Structure formats: structure tokens, C-alpha cells
């Protein structure tokens, strides 16, 4: 059975993956989040210029009370220094400057920020500290309007784009983020646009006031929108800081270039990609860096940060020539149950000849980089399985034109699928006039079973409504048979070439299918395993429970029969 991205995979697990990484990676991430939060609130304050200058300044007083307090200043200062420092270290540690386009864009934008930011900080925070100037919005807007607006616009857009690229690269491992990402287009594009519009609005109003004051010879009003030139001491500090930033970036790039030059004389070994090229390398780079340096396609959803496992390789030769896995790599591989000869290409550093298989085919996976580890790795999950099939549909289809058959089936699948998704499940596949629905939950199999029984009850109601709507089209009402069970399944991608897709495998799927057949034979709407019912919190007293022999299962199995799935769903609340 094919499964779409498993929305039911616990978001808590995906959230834990987001925080994987070395201490340096986590500090760079946390410092980036602090700076992005500061920038976001700052830009939102700019946007209030569309309301009025007084509103901008009133809100700014509250914001500045936090950001310019001693704790706020320390946190922001440390975050800025840490983020720049760790980014420089990461650049210096690179063995190649080849990287995906999005990563190159984020890196270049990030290193442009300090050069754009220094003049702004000097004219606001540093000026305030040196001579006590009240660097209010009015002060700042007059200083930058209109000649400095191009510079200010560049700063705002570069900061925002760098932050959004970083957040996207980090959060795209989260199923929750993928579900809400269309909604984020509004703040992503709207906030910087509103911020710039707010500054422009107030700048034009101040310029108008100045022109009117000069025209009507009102020196007091004209003087209101004048600011003194930047203090010479502050300007000198700015030159020194800018020079230091240039030097730091030059040193980081110099280290990369020196390493690149050293490769010309270093001893080289071969890295063989099964089904791909054989390339030469030297000791130091990771397998992923070797792939990038030699333009060998290699999937890496997280950008080589060790937060996912999509770059993993199967080592088929020279395993002893790879660096031992560290704590970060071990945790990632343990999470997917990988064998000992599977390594993360972004962490493993070869020192001699190796041969590897890229587990994720870059010809297929390059179009699927939005997938999480659980989509592409074969991992086991406790899953509640619900099989649904239309009874007697073959006879019905023989009496209808093909168009009518497709129309009825699509209406049925639409009604059923809507209720399955509403209950937190997803459709794992279709087979003729039936389908397979899967349910997982962050809190375990019990809540997943409750969701499955809830969905079954709502499907019962939805199909009853559908029968009423299609009464004129149907010779008789659509009747369903359902089988419900819970157990371990393997989730992964199976198949060949273009037909490969996300699939589920396991005896629990076959058992749920057998229970659906029992429902047909017993002329009831649903048969569920007693185990799944008990896990859902449904008391079995007073219900029809029988121990039956199920094909493919060695021991007899206690199962629950119900004429209507809605009857069982109604008992969930009473037993909770």
C-alpha cells in the first residue's frame, strides 16, 4: 500500500530532531533565533509608521526598555557575537566552498549583514551610549531620510531573507511546519513590506513638515527635524569594527584556500560510489564534502548539519578507513535503526580508499527534499490500521457507466478521506473500491486507536449523508465493511524508478484486511481486534466478542463485532 507523507508521525519526534547537533551548532541556532526574534519585533515596530509616529514611538519605548536593559543588551550582544563567530568557524572548517544554491545565498547574505549593520548600530545604540542622544524613531528616520533609505532597505531585506532561509532550512524537517508553511507567506512577505512602508510614510511626512517650515519661515519647526553629524569618536569606532570584520572574513576564507592549496600535494585516495563515479580525495573532508567538491549528486535535506539521515551511505568497502561515529551521528543512526555499516556522509571522514552506496537515489530524492527521515527510512511504528471497503460494489459498477462509477467512487473517497484526516489519520493507499487508513499519535498507540475508532464512527455518519445525497444515482445505498487493528508496521519508501513511493509493511496490515473480510461474512459494518478496542479504552462488556481463527494468524484472535461503527465510537467518551 502506498502512503503519502505520514502526517500522523509524532511532531514531538520531529521536534527532537530539530535540536540535534554539536554544541557549536546548537549555540549558532539559538543565537540566530534570538537575533531573528529581535529583527521581527523591530520590523513590526517599523510597520506601525503606517498608523502614526506617536504609535511607533510609544511601542518603541516598551521594546527598547527590554532590548536596551542590561540583561537585554547582554543577550543581544552575546547572540550577535556568537552567531558571527560560529558562522566564521563553520566557514573556516569547510574543505570546499561548493554547496547548494540556497546555502550559498544564506551564507553570502549572512556575511553581508555585519557590514550593513555597523553604520546603523553606530548611529543608534552607540551614539546613545557615547553622548546620551535620545535615538528615537524621529531621530533615526530624519538621519536616514531620504539619502540613507537605499542602505536601510538593503539592511532590512538582507537580514530578513537570511533569517527566513535559515528558519526554513531548520524547520523543514518538521511535519507541522510543512502543514502551515502556506500560511507563513503572509508574514514572510508582508512584514518587511509593511516595515519599509512605515518608514517611508513617516519620512515623507517629516520632509513635508520641514519644507512647510522653511516656506513659512518657522525656524522652530524646521529645527525639529535636524540632527547633528555623527560623533567623530563613534565614526572611528565604526571604521575599526568594519576593518575587524573584513579581517575575520579574510582569515576564514584564507584558511579554506590554504587547505585547498594543500590538497595539491597531499596523498590522495579513491572514493567509489556504487552506481556512480570514482573520485580522488584527501584526508580531512567528509564524504558529503567530497561529493560536493566533485559534483557528485548527494541528497542532504538539512544541509550537512547532521540533523537528518538523508545523506546516509552504505559502506561496502574500506569501512576501517572512516572516522568513528560521534555522539551526534550515533543518535541520528540509532533513531532510524541503521546497521553498523551505514554512516552519515556529512559526519564520516575517510582516510583511505572507501566504496559506498548512496542509500537515497539523488535522481529520485532531489525532487523530494521536503520529506522527513520517517518518510524515506525504513522504521517501525506502532500504528492503528483501518480498512474500509464498499460491499457489493462490483454488482453496482456493472449497472453503471464508467463515468458514473468513477463519480460515485470519488464522492465516497472524498467523504471518507475528509473524516480520516479530521481524526488525525492519513490514507495509506487505495485498492479498487476500498482504502487503507493509518493512525499514529505522539502519546502512543492508545490515542492512535481512539482516533481510528473516532474516524470509523464519523465515516459511518458521512457515508449515511452521502447515500442521502446520491439517492437518485444509486439503486441501493452504499454499504461498507471495516476492519480495525493495531500493531507494529514498517514505514518506508519501496518500489522501483518512478513507481517508488511511501509504503507500509507488516502483518498488522494483513490482519486488518482479514478483519474487514470477517465483517463482510458476518454482515456487520465493522470488526475490530479486541486488543485495539481495549487500547482505545472501549469496554467490551455487553458487546459481541468472539474468538475466531484468522487466516495467517497462528493463535485464535478475540475480535469485536459491531453492526455500526458509530456505536463503538459513541462508547469512547463513556469509557475514557
XYZ file of C-alpha atoms in Angstrom:
576
model
C 0.000 0.000 0.000
C 1.251 3.473 -0.853
C 1.253 6.178 1.798
C 1.576 9.944 1.442
C 3.734 11.870 3.855
C 2.788 10.402 7.217
C 1.150 13.369 8.865
C 0.434 11.165 11.818
C 4.118 10.710 12.638
C 4.586 12.378 16.029
C 5.598 16.013 15.726
C 7.382 15.637 19.075
C 9.881 13.255 17.467
C 10.453 15.624 14.561
C 10.913 18.423 17.093
C 13.638 16.460 18.857
C 15.498 16.099 15.543
C 15.481 19.866 15.104
C 17.736 20.281 18.128
C 20.282 17.654 17.123
C 23.799 18.823 16.502
C 27.071 19.676 18.157
C 27.172 22.288 20.949
C 28.502 24.803 18.423
C 25.613 24.087 16.045
C 23.051 24.474 18.807
C 24.596 27.732 20.021
C 24.624 29.097 16.482
C 20.985 28.099 16.118
C 19.873 29.601 19.437
C 21.763 32.838 18.807
C 20.175 33.039 15.358
C 16.697 32.589 16.827
C 17.349 35.375 19.345
C 18.508 37.733 16.599
C 15.588 36.808 14.333
C 13.118 37.493 17.152
C 14.748 40.895 17.700
C 14.626 41.704 13.978
C 10.999 40.578 13.677
C 9.772 42.748 16.550
C 11.906 45.642 15.287
C 10.356 45.418 11.813
C 6.855 45.129 13.281
C 7.565 48.364 15.143
C 8.614 49.974 11.833
C 5.288 48.924 10.317
C 3.422 50.994 12.910
C 4.593 54.043 10.987
C 1.556 53.386 8.826
C -0.521 54.264 11.902
C 1.450 57.242 13.144
C 4.761 58.449 14.568
C 3.383 58.633 18.101
C 2.305 54.990 17.910
C 5.728 53.967 16.607
C 7.473 55.754 19.454
C 5.081 54.552 22.159
C 5.625 50.910 21.206
C 9.356 51.501 20.766
C 9.630 52.724 24.365
C 8.321 49.377 25.601
C 10.509 47.422 23.200
C 13.655 49.389 23.977
C 13.008 49.017 27.701
C 13.667 45.317 27.151
C 16.349 45.306 24.459
C 18.434 48.133 25.967
C 18.175 46.913 29.541
C 21.313 45.306 30.952
C 20.021 41.722 30.503
C 18.610 42.529 27.064
C 21.820 44.191 25.906
C 23.922 41.271 27.151
C 21.707 38.670 25.474
C 21.611 40.528 22.158
C 25.320 41.311 22.221
C 26.321 37.753 23.056
C 23.909 36.366 20.452
C 25.362 38.631 17.760
C 28.981 37.815 18.624
C 28.264 34.081 18.957
C 26.336 33.862 15.695
C 29.022 35.671 13.712
C 31.863 33.783 15.414
C 30.378 30.316 14.957
C 29.491 31.131 11.351
C 33.091 32.165 10.687
C 34.351 28.971 12.312
C 31.963 26.909 10.198
C 33.226 28.661 7.084
C 36.846 28.072 8.102
C 36.169 24.366 8.711
C 34.901 23.855 5.169
C 37.038 21.795 2.831
C 35.183 23.099 -0.207
C 33.152 26.193 -0.998
C 30.786 24.193 -3.187
C 27.343 23.996 -1.609
C 23.643 24.064 -2.585
C 22.423 27.354 -4.021
C 20.148 28.116 -1.032
C 23.036 27.570 1.379
C 25.361 29.775 -0.662
C 22.717 32.527 -0.707
C 22.181 32.291 3.045
C 25.933 32.353 3.705
C 26.587 35.383 1.484
C 23.640 37.284 2.949
C 24.819 36.435 6.450
C 28.299 37.823 5.882
C 26.847 40.960 4.286
C 24.841 41.759 7.421
C 27.700 42.994 9.683
C 28.886 45.477 7.045
C 25.355 46.840 6.625
C 24.597 46.730 10.335
C 27.613 48.611 11.713
C 26.559 52.107 10.479
C 23.027 51.566 11.803
C 24.224 50.460 15.248
C 26.706 53.337 15.417
C 24.006 55.881 14.627
C 21.614 54.497 17.245
C 22.831 52.402 20.162
C 26.464 53.563 20.250
C 25.545 57.230 19.777
C 23.101 56.910 22.660
C 25.814 55.458 24.911
C 28.526 57.956 23.941
C 26.743 61.310 24.173
C 23.329 60.464 25.627
C 21.407 61.293 22.445
C 17.814 60.033 22.543
C 17.860 57.938 19.400
C 14.095 57.830 18.939
C 12.304 56.854 15.742
C 12.079 60.528 14.812
C 15.862 60.873 15.207
C 16.638 57.752 13.173
C 14.180 58.462 10.350
C 15.435 62.031 9.914
C 19.019 60.737 9.798
C 18.313 58.185 7.068
C 15.667 60.056 5.028
C 15.906 60.172 2.089
C 19.560 59.579 1.165
C 20.071 56.626 3.502
C 16.883 54.761 2.634
C 18.557 52.607 0.000
C 21.124 51.449 2.545
C 18.426 50.908 5.189
C 16.246 48.954 2.762
C 19.166 46.707 1.848
C 19.880 46.045 5.539
C 16.272 45.189 6.311
C 15.821 42.867 3.328
C 19.179 41.125 3.752
C 18.548 40.458 7.457
C 15.024 39.216 6.801
C 15.934 36.984 3.862
C 18.932 35.488 5.695
C 16.775 34.729 8.725
C 13.920 33.239 6.692
C 16.297 30.996 4.739
C 17.838 29.802 7.981
C 14.470 29.137 9.599
C 13.239 27.260 6.529
C 16.373 25.113 6.362
C 15.927 24.278 10.051
C 12.157 23.799 10.253
C 11.570 21.887 7.019
C 12.347 18.691 8.946
C 9.146 19.284 10.931
C 5.822 17.873 9.635
C 3.976 20.658 11.499
C 5.982 23.316 9.646
C 5.207 21.712 6.283
C 1.498 21.804 7.101
C 1.453 25.511 7.958
C 4.087 26.804 5.535
C 1.490 28.206 3.050
C 0.093 30.380 5.852
C 3.541 31.817 6.569
C 3.679 33.583 3.197
C 1.711 36.475 4.710
C 4.233 37.415 7.429
C 7.252 36.447 5.314
C 6.358 38.915 2.556
C 4.011 41.217 4.427
C 6.171 42.183 7.404
C 9.187 43.617 5.521
C 6.863 45.370 3.063
C 4.884 46.939 5.908
C 8.092 47.874 7.752
C 9.505 49.723 4.755
C 6.139 51.359 4.082
C 6.004 52.593 7.678
C 9.451 54.207 7.456
C 8.715 55.754 4.054
C 5.395 57.155 5.285
C 6.961 58.881 8.275
C 9.986 60.036 6.292
C 7.771 61.774 3.743
C 5.668 63.381 6.485
C 8.782 64.752 8.197
C 10.134 66.010 4.892
C 6.821 67.768 4.235
C 6.938 69.418 7.675
C 10.463 70.666 7.004
C 9.533 72.100 3.599
C 6.472 73.843 5.043
C 8.504 75.245 7.925
C 11.058 76.752 5.575
C 8.366 78.117 3.288
C 6.580 79.860 6.129
C 9.793 80.818 7.953
C 9.103 78.719 11.070
C 12.629 78.040 12.383
C 11.442 76.113 15.454
C 9.554 73.615 13.313
C 12.410 73.333 10.825
C 14.914 72.689 13.603
C 12.713 69.919 14.960
C 13.758 67.601 12.130
C 17.511 68.304 12.157
C 20.151 66.038 13.694
C 23.841 66.686 14.364
C 26.525 64.838 12.385
C 27.868 61.556 13.757
C 30.385 61.989 16.577
C 33.974 61.585 15.347
C 34.755 59.044 18.073
C 31.758 56.959 17.079
C 32.771 57.164 13.419
C 36.280 55.984 14.293
C 34.856 53.036 16.201
C 32.792 52.166 13.158
C 35.857 52.124 10.916
C 37.683 49.889 13.395
C 34.810 47.417 13.706
C 34.332 47.262 9.940
C 38.035 46.613 9.474
C 37.941 43.829 12.063
C 35.025 42.183 10.268
C 36.876 42.339 6.954
C 39.908 40.770 8.621
C 37.892 37.958 10.223
C 36.187 37.044 6.957
C 39.513 37.201 5.123
C 41.109 34.874 7.688
C 38.249 32.368 7.393
C 38.408 32.405 3.594
C 42.199 32.225 3.756
C 42.039 29.054 5.825
C 39.746 27.476 3.246
C 42.065 28.486 0.401
C 45.181 27.253 2.233
C 43.508 23.900 2.774
C 42.539 23.806 -0.885
C 46.147 24.515 -1.882
C 47.386 21.794 0.465
C 45.284 19.262 -1.390
C 47.545 19.648 -4.416
C 50.424 17.990 -2.512
C 48.537 15.673 -0.163
C 48.280 11.909 -0.592
C 45.070 11.035 -2.337
C 42.810 8.007 -2.100
C 39.728 6.879 -4.001
C 36.082 7.162 -3.045
C 33.965 4.825 -5.160
C 30.222 5.444 -5.465
C 28.453 2.222 -6.432
C 26.331 3.060 -9.454
C 28.224 6.335 -9.795
C 31.705 7.749 -10.343
C 35.005 7.044 -8.607
C 36.741 10.198 -7.401
C 40.022 11.122 -5.737
C 40.202 12.885 -2.386
C 42.473 13.516 0.553
C 42.117 13.133 4.289
C 40.031 15.800 6.030
C 36.735 16.375 4.192
C 33.578 14.456 4.993
C 32.042 12.151 2.402
C 29.368 14.770 1.718
C 32.016 17.450 1.138
C 33.831 15.069 -1.199
C 30.603 14.544 -3.127
C 30.028 18.280 -3.424
C 33.624 19.049 -4.368
C 33.434 16.515 -7.195
C 29.865 17.434 -8.246
C 28.557 14.002 -7.292
C 24.782 14.312 -6.620
C 24.149 13.567 -2.945
C 20.892 14.155 -1.059
C 21.149 16.206 2.141
C 17.920 17.728 3.432
C 19.462 19.500 6.444
C 22.423 20.858 4.501
C 25.002 18.580 6.116
C 24.302 19.596 9.697
C 23.688 16.072 10.999
C 20.033 16.736 11.886
C 18.587 14.266 9.363
C 19.790 10.987 7.865
C 19.106 11.617 4.184
C 22.807 11.764 3.240
C 23.497 8.319 4.705
C 25.549 5.776 2.796
C 26.008 2.024 2.954
C 29.725 1.303 3.300
C 30.631 -1.703 1.141
C 34.399 -1.331 1.248
C 37.057 0.336 3.387
C 34.888 0.696 6.482
C 38.040 0.862 8.615
C 39.152 3.971 6.717
C 36.250 6.043 8.076
C 36.358 8.127 11.236
C 34.364 6.572 14.111
C 30.819 7.930 14.534
C 30.433 10.673 17.124
C 27.547 11.177 19.527
C 25.555 13.273 17.046
C 25.865 10.737 14.224
C 25.196 7.791 16.525
C 21.967 9.390 17.769
C 20.725 10.017 14.220
C 21.512 6.478 13.062
C 20.066 4.928 16.202
C 16.803 6.813 15.598
C 16.306 5.025 12.266
C 17.674 1.658 13.403
C 20.542 1.743 10.895
C 23.034 -1.162 10.827
C 26.700 -0.681 11.702
C 27.821 -0.305 8.085
C 25.532 2.682 7.437
C 27.092 6.109 8.029
C 26.084 9.747 7.655
C 28.063 11.205 4.776
C 28.093 14.629 6.440
C 29.899 13.215 9.502
C 32.102 10.375 8.235
C 35.623 11.416 7.184
C 37.576 8.882 5.087
C 41.336 8.480 5.413
C 41.779 5.794 2.756
C 40.041 4.022 -0.098
C 36.309 3.505 0.510
C 33.338 2.295 -1.505
C 29.832 3.472 -0.646
C 26.254 3.257 -1.859
C 24.135 6.409 -1.602
C 21.043 4.940 0.027
C 18.747 7.693 -1.238
C 18.941 7.857 -5.014
C 19.631 11.529 -5.861
C 17.881 11.103 -9.210
C 14.627 10.472 -7.312
C 15.144 12.210 -3.995
C 16.230 15.594 -5.346
C 12.567 16.323 -6.018
C 11.536 15.073 -2.566
C 13.762 17.036 -0.218
C 10.741 18.152 1.789
C 10.458 14.635 3.181
C 11.398 13.811 6.750
C 13.538 10.876 7.844
C 10.442 8.854 8.655
C 9.269 9.241 5.054
C 12.420 7.883 3.473
C 13.837 5.498 6.079
C 12.546 2.050 6.885
C 11.487 2.443 10.513
C 8.996 0.657 12.715
C 5.983 2.376 14.262
C 3.005 1.308 16.347
C 0.078 2.123 14.055
C -3.704 1.773 14.166
C -4.946 0.401 10.831
C -8.444 0.847 9.415
C -9.508 -0.987 6.248
C -12.677 0.278 4.550
C -14.353 -1.398 1.592
C -17.664 -0.892 -0.230
C -19.798 -4.010 -0.100
C -21.330 -5.233 -3.346
C -19.738 -2.509 -5.430
C -18.855 -4.896 -8.251
C -22.548 -5.552 -8.866
C -23.276 -1.834 -8.682
C -20.492 -0.978 -11.154
C -21.854 -3.453 -13.701
C -25.106 -1.460 -13.836
C -23.421 1.935 -14.253
C -21.479 3.672 -16.992
C -17.729 4.046 -16.319
C -18.148 7.783 -15.732
C -20.806 7.132 -13.095
C -18.625 4.544 -11.360
C -15.711 6.979 -11.125
C -18.017 9.754 -9.928
C -19.509 7.618 -7.137
C -16.127 6.288 -6.023
C -14.595 9.755 -5.895
C -17.519 11.077 -3.847
C -17.111 8.111 -1.486
C -13.342 8.578 -1.144
C -13.821 12.318 -0.598
C -16.365 11.798 2.183
C -14.308 9.076 3.863
C -10.935 10.788 3.433
C -12.178 14.026 4.965
C -13.209 12.235 8.171
C -9.979 10.237 8.338
C -7.865 13.388 8.112
C -10.078 15.195 10.625
C -9.403 12.388 13.112
C -5.638 12.731 12.643
C -5.035 9.887 10.186
C -3.943 9.638 6.592
C -4.892 7.420 3.674
C -2.206 4.821 3.121
C -3.471 3.512 -0.185
C -6.395 2.592 -2.414
C -7.368 -0.811 -3.754
C -10.331 -0.729 -6.133
C -13.335 0.341 -4.079
C -11.503 0.234 -0.755
C -8.818 2.088 1.112
C -6.370 1.768 3.977
C -6.194 4.443 6.685
C -3.351 4.751 9.198
C -3.215 6.496 12.572
C -0.277 7.289 14.863
C -0.028 9.583 17.852
C 2.773 11.241 19.806
C 1.389 9.800 23.067
C 1.391 6.189 21.893
C -0.833 3.571 20.350
C -3.778 4.128 22.734
C -4.665 7.605 21.421
C -3.982 6.344 17.878
C -6.601 3.604 18.356
C -9.058 6.155 19.745
C -8.509 8.256 16.612
C -9.126 5.230 14.394
C -12.420 4.346 16.147
C -13.457 8.009 16.027
C -12.745 8.094 12.291
C -14.721 4.875 11.742
C -17.743 6.378 13.507
C -17.521 9.612 11.521
C -17.120 7.648 8.282
C -20.349 5.805 9.167
C -22.129 9.154 9.542
C -20.530 10.669 6.410
C -21.497 7.732 4.180
C -25.065 7.872 5.524
C -25.173 11.529 4.428
C -23.626 10.595 1.074
C -26.303 7.956 0.480
C -28.938 10.627 1.075
C -27.259 12.977 -1.411
C -26.848 10.279 -4.095
C -30.213 8.598 -3.592
C -31.232 9.381 -7.171
C -27.974 7.919 -8.548
C -27.826 4.706 -6.519
C -30.089 1.675 -6.958
C -29.374 0.888 -3.302
C -27.468 2.579 -0.504
C -23.689 2.148 -0.291
C -22.748 -0.287 2.460
C -19.307 -0.629 3.998
C -17.240 -3.264 5.727
C -14.414 -2.150 8.007
C -11.560 -3.943 9.741
C -9.587 -2.275 12.539
C -6.411 -3.495 14.204
C -3.259 -2.041 15.769
C 0.321 -3.216 15.714
C 3.853 -2.512 14.513
C 4.366 -1.534 10.886
C 7.414 -0.645 8.849
C 7.126 2.764 7.179
C 9.423 3.437 4.245
C 9.816 4.032 0.527
C 9.519 0.971 -1.694
C 9.381 0.282 -5.393
C 11.452 0.947 -8.474
C 12.012 4.092 -10.502
C 9.059 6.397 -10.957
C 6.712 3.923 -9.246
C 8.570 4.102 -5.929
C 6.543 5.599 -3.106
C 5.979 5.643 0.636
C 4.634 2.305 1.806
C 3.693 0.329 4.902
C 4.582 -3.296 5.514
C 3.747 -5.706 8.290
C 1.470 -8.499 9.497
C -0.820 -5.942 11.152
C -1.894 -4.679 7.717
C -2.820 -8.180 6.573
C -4.692 -8.829 9.818
C -6.760 -5.646 9.460
C -7.630 -6.758 5.929
C -8.732 -10.173 7.252
C -10.957 -8.460 9.841
C -12.615 -6.442 7.085
C -13.392 -9.733 5.302
C -14.876 -11.087 8.551
C -17.153 -8.028 8.690
C -18.481 -8.858 5.223
C -19.018 -12.503 6.128
C -20.827 -11.592 9.365
C -22.911 -8.879 7.662
C -21.761 -6.191 10.121
C -20.181 -2.836 9.427
C -17.000 -3.265 11.481
C -14.885 -5.982 13.053
C -12.046 -4.831 15.292
C -9.475 -6.745 17.266
C -10.288 -6.785 20.980
C -6.740 -5.562 21.599
C -7.296 -2.393 19.546
C -10.642 -1.761 21.267
C -9.110 -2.102 24.735
C -6.222 0.183 23.809
C -8.781 2.760 22.695
C -10.497 2.496 26.076
C -13.630 0.731 24.816
C -15.054 -1.608 27.425
C -16.019 -4.959 25.921
C -18.814 -5.743 28.387
C -22.147 -6.169 26.652
C -20.611 -6.242 23.182
C -20.332 -9.110 20.749
C -16.839 -10.513 21.235
C -15.792 -13.833 19.700
C -12.532 -15.712 19.483
C -12.030 -16.667 15.858
C -9.403 -18.283 13.690
C -7.954 -15.726 11.306
C -6.088 -16.855 8.220
C -2.387 -16.156 8.608
C -2.549 -15.940 12.413
C -1.447 -18.982 14.429
C -3.477 -18.448 17.616
C -7.225 -17.704 17.693
C -7.892 -13.977 17.986
C -10.552 -12.242 20.128
C -12.447 -9.841 17.880
C -15.270 -7.368 18.386
C -18.298 -7.256 16.051
C -20.486 -4.148 15.715
C -23.409 -3.521 13.395
C -22.485 0.185 13.153
C -19.082 1.783 13.692
C -20.836 4.781 15.214
C -21.989 2.582 18.105
C -18.370 1.865 19.097
C -17.269 5.477 18.629
C -20.051 6.504 20.997
C -18.534 4.321 23.727
C -15.183 6.125 23.587
C -16.420 9.040 25.681
C -18.120 6.793 28.199
C -15.010 4.728 28.817
C -12.407 7.499 28.737
